XYZ file of N, CA and C in Angstrom:
876
model
N -6.848 -30.576 14.124
C -7.498 -29.770 13.095
C -6.464 -29.295 12.073
N -6.803 -29.344 10.801
C -5.926 -28.882 9.736
C -5.943 -27.355 9.680
N -4.799 -26.762 10.007
C -4.739 -25.296 10.063
C -4.256 -24.690 8.750
N -3.938 -25.529 7.771
C -3.403 -25.012 6.511
C -4.350 -24.043 5.797
N -5.643 -24.388 5.628
C -6.548 -23.440 4.952
C -6.633 -22.089 5.660
N -6.701 -22.135 7.001
C -6.775 -20.893 7.771
C -5.493 -20.075 7.614
N -4.355 -20.763 7.633
C -3.068 -20.086 7.485
C -2.953 -19.412 6.126
N -3.377 -20.115 5.092
C -3.349 -19.552 3.739
C -4.266 -18.336 3.634
N -5.453 -18.453 4.210
C -6.428 -17.354 4.150
C -5.884 -16.110 4.852
N -5.310 -16.308 6.044
C -4.748 -15.174 6.782
C -3.593 -14.531 6.013
N -2.776 -15.381 5.386
C -1.646 -14.867 4.617
C -2.077 -14.035 3.430
N -3.108 -14.493 2.743
C -3.614 -13.746 1.588
C -4.247 -12.432 2.041
N -4.874 -12.450 3.217
C -5.498 -11.227 3.742
C -4.474 -10.127 3.967
N -3.455 -10.423 4.767
C -2.442 -9.395 5.041
C -1.600 -9.131 3.804
N -1.419 -10.158 2.971
C -0.678 -9.974 1.726
C -1.357 -8.995 0.794
N -2.685 -8.960 0.830
C -3.431 -8.007 0.002
C -3.089 -6.571 0.390
N -2.986 -6.319 1.691
C -2.638 -4.978 2.168
C -1.211 -4.618 1.766
N -0.283 -5.556 1.981
C 1.107 -5.305 1.590
C 1.210 -4.994 0.102
N 0.477 -5.758 -0.699
C 0.537 -5.577 -2.150
C 0.005 -4.209 -2.565
N -1.101 -3.783 -1.954
C -1.683 -2.478 -2.297
C -0.704 -1.347 -1.960
N -0.076 -1.421 -0.784
C 0.892 -0.397 -0.386
C 2.086 -0.397 -1.334
N 2.605 -1.588 -1.638
C 3.779 -1.691 -2.509
C 3.483 -1.205 -3.921
N 2.291 -1.490 -4.419
C 1.911 -1.032 -5.762
C 1.926 0.494 -5.827
N 1.346 1.143 -4.818
C 1.343 2.598 -4.787
C 2.744 3.174 -4.717
N 3.584 2.563 -3.899
C 4.969 3.014 -3.765
C 5.722 2.838 -5.078
N 5.498 1.707 -5.731
C 6.180 1.409 -6.989
C 5.697 2.309 -8.120
N 4.430 2.687 -8.073
C 3.879 3.575 -9.100
C 4.596 4.924 -9.083
N 4.776 5.483 -7.892
C 5.477 6.760 -7.760
C 6.938 6.618 -8.173
N 7.548 5.513 -7.793
C 8.945 5.288 -8.150
C 9.110 5.136 -9.659
N 8.186 4.396 -10.276
C 8.293 4.142 -11.704
C 8.010 5.356 -12.565
N 7.048 6.169 -12.160
C 6.634 7.315 -12.978
C 7.390 8.585 -12.598
N 7.453 8.885 -11.301
C 8.092 10.120 -10.860
C 9.583 9.953 -10.595
N 10.004 8.709 -10.335
C 11.391 8.479 -9.972
C 11.709 8.931 -8.565
N 10.681 8.991 -7.711
C 10.831 9.462 -6.331
C 10.497 8.336 -5.362
N 11.344 8.153 -4.351
C 11.062 7.198 -3.284
C 10.278 7.934 -2.204
N 9.012 7.577 -2.042
C 8.127 8.303 -1.127
C 8.144 7.682 0.269
N 8.909 8.269 1.163
C 8.988 7.773 2.534
C 7.734 8.104 3.344
N 6.844 8.886 2.797
C 5.616 9.250 3.508
C 4.440 8.351 3.141
N 4.676 7.329 2.319
C 3.580 6.460 1.893
C 2.883 5.798 3.080
N 3.658 5.383 4.070
C 3.081 4.758 5.256
C 2.184 5.698 6.038
N 2.493 6.982 5.998
C 1.676 7.955 6.726
C 0.334 8.198 6.033
N 0.293 8.115 4.725
C -0.995 8.222 4.029
C -1.862 6.997 4.343
N -1.227 5.860 4.514
C -1.902 4.635 4.952
C -2.501 4.841 6.341
N -1.700 5.421 7.235
C -2.154 5.701 8.598
C -3.295 6.717 8.613
N -3.162 7.776 7.836
C -4.200 8.807 7.791
C -5.508 8.260 7.229
N -5.409 7.368 6.252
C -6.615 6.739 5.719
C -7.377 5.999 6.799
N -6.636 5.282 7.657
C -7.267 4.544 8.752
C -7.931 5.499 9.746
N -7.267 6.599 10.077
C -7.821 7.535 11.055
C -9.007 8.323 10.501
N -9.003 8.596 9.212
C -10.162 9.272 8.619
C -11.387 8.371 8.686
N -11.200 7.084 8.401
C -12.298 6.127 8.539
C -12.761 6.082 9.989
N -11.812 6.083 10.916
C -12.121 6.068 12.351
C -12.987 7.272 12.745
N -12.603 8.449 12.284
C -13.331 9.677 12.633
C -14.765 9.642 12.115
N -14.912 9.353 10.835
C -16.247 9.400 10.239
C -17.129 8.241 10.704
N -16.511 7.104 11.046
C -17.305 5.984 11.553
C -17.940 6.345 12.891
N -17.170 7.020 13.756
C -17.717 7.409 15.055
C -18.629 8.627 14.957
N -18.663 9.257 13.797
C -19.638 10.321 13.552
C -20.973 9.742 13.082
N -20.995 8.418 12.873
C -22.239 7.749 12.523
C -22.411 7.396 11.059
N -21.383 7.609 10.245
C -21.498 7.283 8.827
C -21.296 5.788 8.594
N -21.949 5.214 7.583
C -21.714 3.809 7.228
C -20.249 3.593 6.855
N -19.779 2.374 7.054
C -18.361 2.069 6.828
C -17.927 2.377 5.403
N -18.738 2.003 4.416
C -18.340 2.220 3.025
C -18.264 3.713 2.701
N -19.092 4.515 3.359
C -19.023 5.968 3.171
C -17.731 6.507 3.788
N -17.338 5.931 4.920
C -16.085 6.333 5.567
C -14.886 6.058 4.659
N -14.909 4.907 3.992
C -13.843 4.574 3.041
C -13.817 5.598 1.908
N -14.989 5.966 1.438
C -15.088 6.951 0.358
C -14.549 8.306 0.808
N -14.883 8.716 2.030
C -14.357 9.970 2.573
C -12.825 9.926 2.656
N -12.302 8.792 3.131
C -10.848 8.641 3.232
C -10.197 8.773 1.862
N -10.805 8.134 0.867
C -10.292 8.192 -0.500
C -10.268 9.631 -1.017
N -11.372 10.340 -0.835
C -11.482 11.703 -1.352
C -10.553 12.673 -0.619
N -10.533 12.577 0.709
C -9.717 13.508 1.500
C -8.231 13.304 1.236
N -7.793 12.048 1.221
C -6.375 11.776 0.978
C -5.978 12.150 -0.449
N -6.905 12.012 -1.391
C -6.607 12.449 -2.761
C -6.361 13.951 -2.803
N -7.201 14.706 -2.090
C -7.008 16.161 -2.014
C -5.677 16.485 -1.335
N -5.386 15.780 -0.250
C -4.098 15.964 0.434
C -2.953 15.614 -0.513
N -3.165 14.590 -1.340
C -2.155 14.197 -2.315
C -1.884 15.286 -3.336
N -2.940 15.949 -3.786
C -2.782 17.062 -4.738
C -1.939 18.171 -4.112
N -2.270 18.524 -2.871
C -1.536 19.585 -2.169
C -0.082 19.173 -1.943
N 0.114 17.930 -1.515
C 1.462 17.425 -1.262
C 2.296 17.410 -2.534
N 1.677 17.007 -3.620
C 2.396 16.970 -4.894
C 2.881 18.366 -5.290
N 2.015 19.360 -5.122
C 2.375 20.721 -5.524
C 3.427 21.340 -4.600
N 3.322 21.061 -3.297
C 4.206 21.711 -2.329
C 5.505 20.956 -2.074
N 5.474 19.627 -2.191
C 6.639 18.823 -1.821
C 7.220 18.049 -3.002
N 6.389 17.286 -3.691
C 6.892 16.369 -4.719
C 7.362 17.094 -5.978
N 6.537 17.966 -6.509
C 6.889 18.660 -7.757
C 8.205 19.436 -7.659
N 8.464 20.158 -6.556
C 9.727 20.910 -6.463
C 10.982 20.034 -6.408
N 10.843 18.737 -6.039
C 12.037 17.896 -5.886
C 12.224 16.905 -7.029
N 11.372 16.966 -8.041
C 11.453 15.978 -9.120
C 12.808 15.985 -9.823
N 13.396 17.143 -9.978
C 14.677 17.255 -10.676
C 15.842 17.489 -9.718
N 15.571 17.273 -8.432
C 16.625 17.419 -7.435
C 17.376 16.097 -7.274
N 18.418 16.131 -6.464
C 19.218 14.930 -6.230
C 18.428 13.893 -5.436
N 18.885 12.649 -5.504
C 18.225 11.562 -4.783
C 18.221 11.835 -3.283
N 19.314 12.393 -2.780
C 19.404 12.719 -1.351
C 18.357 13.753 -0.955
N 18.177 14.759 -1.797
C 17.167 15.789 -1.530
C 15.769 15.191 -1.502
N 15.498 14.282 -2.427
C 14.189 13.630 -2.476
C 13.928 12.820 -1.210
N 14.942 12.100 -0.762
C 14.799 11.298 0.457
C 14.523 12.198 1.660
N 15.303 13.257 1.796
C 15.136 14.162 2.937
C 13.761 14.828 2.919
N 13.293 15.199 1.732
C 11.993 15.874 1.626
C 10.849 14.947 2.006
N 10.841 13.736 1.462
C 9.740 12.808 1.759
C 9.847 12.258 3.179
N 11.072 12.099 3.673
C 11.247 11.670 5.060
C 10.766 12.757 6.014
N 11.061 14.005 5.686
C 10.568 15.113 6.498
C 9.053 15.185 6.493
N 8.449 14.937 5.327
C 6.981 14.903 5.238
C 6.417 13.783 6.097
N 7.091 12.638 6.073
C 6.657 11.500 6.886
C 6.655 11.853 8.371
N 7.737 12.457 8.829
C 7.834 12.837 10.243
C 6.795 13.890 10.607
N 6.557 14.830 9.694
C 5.561 15.873 9.940
C 4.170 15.272 10.110
N 3.784 14.387 9.201
C 2.454 13.774 9.261
C 2.306 12.882 10.489
N 3.358 12.119 10.790
C 3.288 11.210 11.936
C 3.189 11.974 13.250
N 3.990 13.012 13.402
C 3.958 13.778 14.652
C 2.687 14.607 14.780
N 2.154 15.060 13.658
C 0.865 15.757 13.699
C -0.235 14.816 14.173
N -0.201 13.579 13.668
C -1.177 12.577 14.093
C -1.025 12.262 15.579
N 0.218 12.216 16.061
C 0.456 11.967 17.486
C -0.101 13.099 18.342
N 0.037 14.321 17.877
C -0.498 15.468 18.615
C -2.024 15.448 18.657
N -2.648 14.997 17.578
C -4.112 15.005 17.501
C -4.725 13.828 18.247
N -4.211 12.614 17.986
C -4.849 11.408 18.517
C -4.077 10.743 19.648
N -2.818 11.147 19.867
C -2.039 10.539 20.926
C -1.503 9.178 20.514
N -0.634 8.585 21.347
C 0.004 7.314 20.992
C -0.851 6.074 21.247
N -1.965 6.232 21.947
C -2.790 5.069 22.311
C -3.460 4.457 21.078
N -3.275 3.155 20.849
C -3.938 2.492 19.712
C -5.458 2.561 19.847
N -6.134 2.656 18.724
C -7.589 2.780 18.718
C -8.213 1.697 17.851
N -9.497 1.446 18.108
C -10.224 0.384 17.404
C -11.344 0.987 16.560
N -11.551 0.397 15.377
C -12.689 0.769 14.536
C -13.672 -0.407 14.570
N -14.703 -0.350 15.415
C -15.599 -1.505 15.612
C -16.639 -1.682 14.505
N -16.158 -1.927 13.302
C -17.064 -2.154 12.172
C -17.766 -3.501 12.349
N -19.087 -3.579 12.164
C -19.823 -4.842 12.346
C -19.264 -6.005 11.533
N -18.733 -5.728 10.340
C -18.178 -6.800 9.507
C -17.005 -7.500 10.175
N -16.371 -6.824 11.136
C -15.215 -7.395 11.822
C -15.617 -8.536 12.748
N -16.869 -8.559 13.178
C -17.310 -9.547 14.163
C -18.235 -10.615 13.574
N -18.665 -10.433 12.336
C -19.599 -11.373 11.727
C -18.845 -12.473 11.001
N -19.043 -13.719 11.439
C -18.340 -14.861 10.869
C -18.972 -15.324 9.557
N -18.111 -15.822 8.647
C -18.587 -16.424 7.397
C -18.731 -17.924 7.658
N -19.885 -18.334 8.082
C -20.082 -19.722 8.515
C -19.905 -20.730 7.387
N -20.151 -20.326 6.149
C -20.054 -21.270 5.040
C -18.616 -21.749 4.835
N -17.643 -20.983 5.301
C -16.242 -21.373 5.139
C -15.759 -22.328 6.225
N -16.557 -22.514 7.258
C -16.152 -23.401 8.347
C -15.959 -24.829 7.855
N -16.690 -25.207 6.836
C -16.613 -26.575 6.316
C -15.228 -26.903 5.762
N -14.508 -25.885 5.297
C -13.169 -26.126 4.735
C -12.069 -25.693 5.708
N -12.433 -25.454 6.952
C -11.449 -25.139 7.976
C -11.018 -23.693 8.040
N -11.822 -22.788 7.478
C -11.488 -21.364 7.507
C -12.484 -20.633 8.397
N -11.973 -20.001 9.437
C -12.810 -19.222 10.346
C -12.433 -17.751 10.163
N -13.292 -17.049 9.499
C -12.973 -15.669 9.141
C -14.200 -14.784 9.256
N -13.926 -13.499 9.381
C -15.005 -12.515 9.389
C -15.177 -11.950 7.979
N -16.289 -11.283 7.780
C -16.545 -10.679 6.474
C -15.556 -9.551 6.171
N -15.017 -8.929 7.216
C -14.057 -7.846 6.987
C -12.792 -8.369 6.310
N -12.311 -9.522 6.745
C -11.111 -10.106 6.131
C -11.370 -10.495 4.678
N -12.552 -11.037 4.423
C -12.903 -11.374 3.043
C -13.001 -10.106 2.199
N -13.515 -9.039 2.803
C -13.610 -7.763 2.097
C -12.227 -7.247 1.709
N -11.250 -7.440 2.581
C -9.879 -7.012 2.285
C -9.351 -7.733 1.048
N -9.551 -9.048 1.001
C -9.064 -9.845 -0.132
C -9.748 -9.430 -1.428
N -11.068 -9.339 -1.381
C -11.830 -8.979 -2.587
C -11.478 -7.564 -3.043
N -11.362 -6.648 -2.094
C -11.036 -5.261 -2.438
C -9.668 -5.167 -3.104
N -8.715 -5.944 -2.591
C -7.388 -5.954 -3.194
C -7.435 -6.394 -4.644
N -8.154 -7.480 -4.903
C -8.276 -7.988 -6.274
C -8.970 -6.980 -7.183
N -10.018 -6.342 -6.656
C -10.746 -5.336 -7.448
C -9.848 -4.141 -7.761
N -9.085 -3.690 -6.775
C -8.186 -2.555 -6.986
C -7.125 -2.868 -8.032
N -6.562 -4.081 -7.961
C -5.527 -4.452 -8.923
C -6.090 -4.543 -10.336
N -7.282 -5.101 -10.453
C -7.911 -5.209 -11.771
C -8.283 -3.830 -12.306
N -8.799 -2.979 -11.432
C -9.173 -1.625 -11.854
C -7.948 -0.844 -12.314
N -6.844 -0.975 -11.581
C -5.613 -0.287 -11.965
C -5.082 -0.819 -13.287
N -5.165 -2.132 -13.467
C -4.709 -2.747 -14.715
C -5.519 -2.234 -15.906
N -6.838 -2.182 -15.737
C -7.698 -1.678 -16.814
C -7.424 -0.199 -17.077
N -7.188 0.555 -16.007
C -6.937 1.989 -16.151
C -5.679 2.262 -16.975
N -4.585 1.571 -16.643
C -3.324 1.868 -17.330
C -3.268 1.280 -18.738
N -4.130 0.307 -19.025
C -4.094 -0.330 -20.343
C -5.186 0.149 -21.292
N -6.294 0.652 -20.741
C -7.447 0.978 -21.589
C -7.729 2.473 -21.713
N -7.212 3.272 -20.795
C -7.531 4.704 -20.838
C -6.355 5.501 -21.405
N -6.674 6.670 -21.928
C -5.640 7.540 -22.490
C -4.650 7.978 -21.413
N -5.182 8.336 -20.238
C -4.316 8.740 -19.138
C -3.420 7.588 -18.694
N -4.005 6.393 -18.587
C -3.234 5.230 -18.183
C -2.109 4.911 -19.151
N -2.397 5.006 -20.433
C -1.361 4.753 -21.445
C -0.260 5.802 -21.369
N -0.651 7.031 -21.047
C 0.347 8.090 -20.886
C 1.238 7.815 -19.679
N 0.645 7.297 -18.607
C 1.422 6.939 -17.419
C 2.435 5.851 -17.755
N 2.010 4.845 -18.510
C 2.927 3.779 -18.923
C 4.057 4.338 -19.769
N 3.712 5.247 -20.661
C 4.724 5.832 -21.540
C 5.758 6.633 -20.749
N 5.280 7.425 -19.797
C 6.186 8.238 -18.983
C 7.107 7.351 -18.154
N 6.580 6.245 -17.645
C 7.399 5.341 -16.836
C 8.512 4.700 -17.655
N 8.332 4.632 -18.961
C 9.313 3.979 -19.826
C 10.298 4.958 -20.457
N 9.821 6.155 -20.826
C 10.715 7.106 -21.494
C 10.169 8.532 -21.366
N 10.644 9.246 -20.376
C 10.158 10.609 -20.134
C 10.544 11.558 -21.263
N 11.765 11.408 -21.791
C 12.228 12.320 -22.836
C 11.363 12.218 -24.084
N 11.039 10.993 -24.477
C 10.200 10.803 -25.661
C 8.801 11.378 -25.436
N 8.301 11.253 -24.215
C 6.973 11.797 -23.896
C 6.955 13.320 -24.002
N 8.045 13.952 -23.597
C 8.139 15.407 -23.733
C 8.117 15.826 -25.200
N 8.780 15.038 -26.041
C 8.853 15.357 -27.463
C 7.475 15.309 -28.114
N 6.664 14.319 -27.713
C 5.337 14.164 -28.330
C 4.276 15.014 -27.631
N 4.675 15.786 -26.631
C 3.757 16.746 -26.029
C 2.946 16.262 -24.847
N 3.349 15.171 -24.213
C 2.642 14.693 -23.019
C 2.968 15.608 -21.838
N 1.947 16.001 -21.107
C 2.104 16.884 -19.950
C 2.630 16.074 -18.763
N 3.931 16.142 -18.522
C 4.541 15.350 -17.454
C 4.036 15.758 -16.077
N 3.815 17.043 -15.870
C 3.331 17.503 -14.562
C 1.973 16.890 -14.229
N 1.110 16.833 -15.224
C -0.217 16.253 -15.012
C -0.116 14.754 -14.745
N 0.733 14.064 -15.499
C 0.907 12.622 -15.311
C 1.458 12.326 -13.922
N 2.430 13.111 -13.494
C 3.017 12.912 -12.168
C 1.991 13.167 -11.070
N 1.157 14.193 -11.255
C 0.113 14.502 -10.276
C -0.879 13.353 -10.156
N -1.357 12.851 -11.286
C -2.330 11.750 -11.273
C -1.712 10.501 -10.651
N -0.476 10.197 -11.011
C 0.195 9.008 -10.477
C 0.363 9.095 -8.968
N 0.762 10.272 -8.479
C 0.953 10.433 -7.037
C -0.370 10.318 -6.294
N -1.425 10.901 -6.859
C -2.740 10.831 -6.209
C -3.265 9.399 -6.170
N -3.047 8.642 -7.237
C -3.448 7.234 -7.238
C -2.691 6.483 -6.155
N -1.403 6.773 -6.034
C -0.560 6.098 -5.050
C -1.051 6.325 -3.623
N -1.287 7.592 -3.256
C -1.716 7.879 -1.882
C -3.153 7.421 -1.647
N -3.976 7.422 -2.694
C -5.351 6.928 -2.559
C -5.348 5.433 -2.261
N -4.464 4.690 -2.917
C -4.337 3.254 -2.635
C -3.925 3.028 -1.186
N -2.988 3.837 -0.702
C -2.552 3.712 0.690
C -3.697 3.999 1.652
N -4.493 5.020 1.352
C -5.620 5.376 2.217
C -6.656 4.264 2.265
N -6.952 3.676 1.112
C -7.916 2.573 1.068
C -7.400 1.393 1.878
N -6.110 1.086 1.730
C -5.518 -0.016 2.492
C -5.640 0.226 3.992
N -5.378 1.455 4.430
C -5.514 1.782 5.847
C -6.939 1.650 6.332
N -7.886 2.089 5.508
C -9.297 1.972 5.878
C -9.778 0.542 5.935
N -9.193 -0.321 5.110
C -9.596 -1.728 5.092
C -9.014 -2.508 6.265
N -7.756 -2.231 6.603
C -7.105 -2.996 7.665
C -7.439 -2.447 9.048
N -7.886 -1.181 9.122
C -8.179 -0.554 10.404
C -9.112 -1.342 11.308
N -10.234 -1.871 10.792
C -11.138 -2.633 11.653
C -10.577 -3.981 12.112
N -9.529 -4.476 11.445
C -8.966 -5.783 11.793
C -7.884 -5.650 12.854
N -7.067 -4.619 12.743
C -6.003 -4.373 13.716
C -6.237 -3.022 14.379
N -5.587 -2.797 15.481
C -5.654 -1.490 16.125
C -4.882 -0.472 15.288
N -5.349 0.761 15.282
C -4.673 1.804 14.512
C -3.945 2.754 15.457
N -2.822 3.287 14.993
C -2.015 4.210 15.790
C -1.201 5.082 14.839
N -0.752 6.253 15.296
C 0.013 7.146 14.423
C 1.300 6.545 13.870
N 1.847 5.529 14.545
C 3.105 4.941 14.080
C 2.881 3.697 13.220
N 1.640 3.405 12.863
C 1.339 2.155 12.161
C 1.933 2.101 10.750
N 2.277 3.246 10.185
C 2.800 3.246 8.827
C 4.277 2.937 8.716
N 5.006 3.001 9.830
C 6.466 2.870 9.779
C 6.923 1.478 9.370
N 6.408 0.444 10.048
C 6.840 -0.920 9.754
C 6.389 -1.353 8.373
N 5.160 -1.041 8.019
C 4.652 -1.468 6.718
C 5.398 -0.762 5.583
N 5.913 0.434 5.833
C 6.690 1.127 4.808
C 7.996 0.385 4.530
N 8.663 -0.078 5.584
C 9.899 -0.833 5.404
C 9.651 -2.094 4.583
N 8.553 -2.771 4.886
C 8.217 -3.972 4.132
C 7.885 -3.635 2.681
N 7.178 -2.531 2.489
C 6.798 -2.135 1.130
C 8.022 -1.824 0.281
N 9.025 -1.168 0.869
C 10.255 -0.889 0.133
C 10.931 -2.188 -0.307
N 11.005 -3.137 0.618
C 11.613 -4.426 0.285
C 10.817 -5.141 -0.803
N 9.495 -5.032 -0.748
C 8.644 -5.674 -1.753
C 8.833 -5.049 -3.126
N 9.038 -3.741 -3.165
C 9.269 -3.057 -4.441
C 10.531 -3.596 -5.105
N 11.592 -3.744 -4.310
C 12.844 -4.275 -4.847
C 12.693 -5.752 -5.195
N 12.007 -6.483 -4.347
C 11.798 -7.909 -4.568
C 11.019 -8.168 -5.853
N 10.002 -7.369 -6.099
C 9.191 -7.556 -7.296
C 9.781 -6.921 -8.533
N 10.768 -6.048 -8.339
C 11.366 -5.342 -9.462
C 10.913 -3.896 -9.467
N 11.851 -2.975 -9.373
C 11.493 -1.555 -9.308
C 10.820 -1.107 -10.595
N 9.623 -0.553 -10.460
C 8.830 -0.156 -11.608
C 7.912 -1.243 -12.120
N 7.969 -2.426 -11.508
C 7.159 -3.552 -11.972
C 5.967 -3.746 -11.034
N 4.805 -3.325 -11.467
C 3.612 -3.371 -10.625
C 3.194 -4.805 -10.314
N 3.192 -5.656 -11.323
C 2.797 -7.049 -11.106
C 3.745 -7.742 -10.134
N 5.023 -7.388 -10.205
C 5.985 -7.956 -9.272
C 5.694 -7.557 -7.839
N 5.255 -6.317 -7.637
C 4.910 -5.852 -6.289
C 3.705 -6.601 -5.733
N 2.726 -6.852 -6.595
C 1.534 -7.598 -6.166
C 1.924 -9.008 -5.740
N 2.694 -9.677 -6.583
C 3.126 -11.045 -6.304
C 3.946 -11.103 -5.018
N 4.870 -10.160 -4.858
C 5.725 -10.123 -3.672
C 4.920 -9.873 -2.404
N 3.894 -9.024 -2.505
C 3.052 -8.739 -1.348
C 2.365 -9.980 -0.812
N 1.822 -10.770 -1.720
C 1.161 -12.007 -1.298
C 2.164 -13.004 -0.717
N 3.346 -13.079 -1.295
C 4.369 -13.982 -0.769
C 4.729 -13.600 0.662
N 4.950 -12.302 0.897
C 5.307 -11.855 2.248
C 4.185 -12.145 3.237
N 2.943 -11.924 2.832
C 1.815 -12.222 3.704
C 1.768 -13.686 4.098
N 2.027 -14.562 3.146
C 2.024 -16.002 3.423
C 3.186 -16.389 4.324
N 4.359 -15.798 4.098
C 5.517 -16.084 4.951
C 5.219 -15.705 6.396
N 4.631 -14.540 6.608
C 4.293 -14.109 7.962
C 3.243 -15.010 8.592
N 2.245 -15.386 7.809
C 1.167 -16.220 8.336
C 1.682 -17.591 8.754
N 2.502 -18.205 7.913
C 3.048 -19.526 8.238
C 4.009 -19.448 9.416
N 4.755 -18.360 9.523
C 5.658 -18.183 10.660
C 4.871 -18.067 11.960
N 3.784 -17.302 11.938
C 2.962 -17.114 13.133
C 2.365 -18.425 13.617
N 2.007 -19.312 12.679
C 1.352 -20.573 13.040
C 2.361 -21.651 13.414
N 3.411 -21.795 12.619
C 4.321 -22.928 12.786
C 5.586 -22.592 13.577
N 5.844 -21.317 13.838
C 6.992 -20.937 14.665
C 6.459 -20.221 15.909
N 6.221 -18.933 15.796
C 5.611 -18.143 16.877
C 5.254 -16.785 16.302
N 4.128 -16.254 16.736
C 3.665 -14.981 16.177
C 4.643 -13.845 16.447
N 5.390 -13.948 17.552
C 6.336 -12.893 17.893
C 7.484 -12.809 16.890
N 7.694 -13.910 16.139
C 8.802 -13.969 15.189
C 8.400 -13.600 13.767
N 7.120 -13.339 13.533
C 6.683 -13.203 12.140
C 7.336 -12.026 11.419
N 7.477 -10.887 12.087
C 8.128 -9.746 11.443
C 9.612 -10.011 11.217
N 10.258 -10.606 12.226
C 11.682 -10.904 12.102
C 11.975 -11.882 10.983
N 11.186 -12.953 10.922
C 11.376 -13.950 9.866
C 11.071 -13.346 8.504
N 10.045 -12.502 8.440
C 9.685 -11.866 7.165
C 10.827 -10.994 6.652
N 11.405 -10.173 7.532
C 12.520 -9.320 7.118
C 13.754 -10.151 6.768
N 13.967 -11.234 7.505
C 15.094 -12.120 7.203
C 14.925 -12.756 5.832
N 13.705 -13.232 5.546
C 13.432 -13.849 4.248
C 13.620 -12.846 3.112
N 13.147 -11.618 3.321
C 13.314 -10.578 2.301
C 14.786 -10.251 2.087
N 15.550 -10.176 3.186
C 16.977 -9.872 3.084
C 17.721 -10.954 2.322
N 17.446 -12.213 2.665
C 18.094 -13.335 1.977
C 17.740 -13.329 0.500
N 16.469 -13.096 0.197
C 16.047 -13.083 -1.206
C 16.773 -11.992 -1.983
N 16.866 -10.803 -1.407
C 17.497 -9.683 -2.103
C 18.997 -9.888 -2.265
N 19.613 -10.637 -1.342
C 21.029 -10.959 -1.483
C 21.252 -11.976 -2.599
N 20.341 -12.939 -2.685
C 20.468 -13.992 -3.698
C 20.027 -13.508 -5.071
N 18.951 -12.728 -5.109
C 18.374 -12.283 -6.386
C 18.037 -10.795 -6.317
N 19.042 -9.930 -6.296
C 18.798 -8.489 -6.127
C 18.048 -7.843 -7.281
N 18.018 -8.508 -8.437
C 17.316 -7.937 -9.589
C 15.818 -8.135 -9.527
N 15.327 -8.875 -8.523
C 13.891 -9.066 -8.372
C 13.402 -10.405 -8.890
N 12.135 -10.679 -8.653
C 11.548 -11.971 -8.992
C 11.632 -12.279 -10.474
N 11.395 -11.281 -11.308
C 11.275 -11.524 -12.734
C 12.591 -11.451 -13.494
N 13.691 -11.447 -12.753
C 14.973 -11.656 -13.403
C 15.742 -10.417 -13.799
N 15.069 -9.315 -14.072
C 15.757 -8.081 -14.419
C 14.854 -6.904 -14.113
N 15.473 -5.792 -13.815
C 14.694 -4.606 -13.482
C 14.067 -4.033 -14.729
N 12.800 -3.822 -14.665
C 12.107 -3.260 -15.808
C 10.959 -2.394 -15.337
N 10.616 -1.450 -16.134
C 9.487 -0.585 -15.817
C 8.315 -1.053 -16.643
N 7.392 -1.696 -15.987
C 6.278 -2.276 -16.730
C 5.009 -2.188 -15.918
N 3.899 -1.890 -16.578
C 2.612 -1.794 -15.890
C 1.648 -2.772 -16.530
């Protein structure tokens, strides 16, 4: 049996999640100039919020909406209490603050839900898309939903930053903060909106991947490391580069799992990222640029 179509499909599925996480991380880096080590924890919390509301009897799409709204509110609070006070602090202070937030959220989740992985038994996870069997792809509707949702999110973000007044202000701040201050752009408001978009993307990603994989309080740690590498690989501040890099990493992992061994997929992925960054540290597009 030809496993290539299935391998490609699986790679694009997980690549969609990587891309969404990396885009959110890059958005905060490009606009606020802060490396958010807690991004993985917002991803984890999004998955657990969906888990809670799903077992309360709410439809899956409503659970995703709850995760989006709750994490956005948490993002507002986090921005005011943690992010805003460190914007003009040293890079070391920013790292310690966001790393401390990451540990706080992760350990709080461990206290509430424990270390045991949990399952979100969404019906879409078990329903096969039979029409794809003809081309050698055996997938559930949940995996297709992940791919489609990723594309919709990227298009929505692109339209937002290019067509709306707020989006254009975000682009301007990412390129020249001093000039934005001169023309009267409210930097605090722009930073707040950017951070909330970032954590909301992470929450949606967690809610989408939760039914496919088991969820646990430590699930954000590994994906955060990959997201950081993807940000550098795609170019710091370059959103399109993060999207492209996310899909590449997903495909590398998928092909490794099929043609080498699934146990090696993370190792090979990190090795490939390391080699790429050594050979081309400026990123895929040749030079570091802040572009949306």
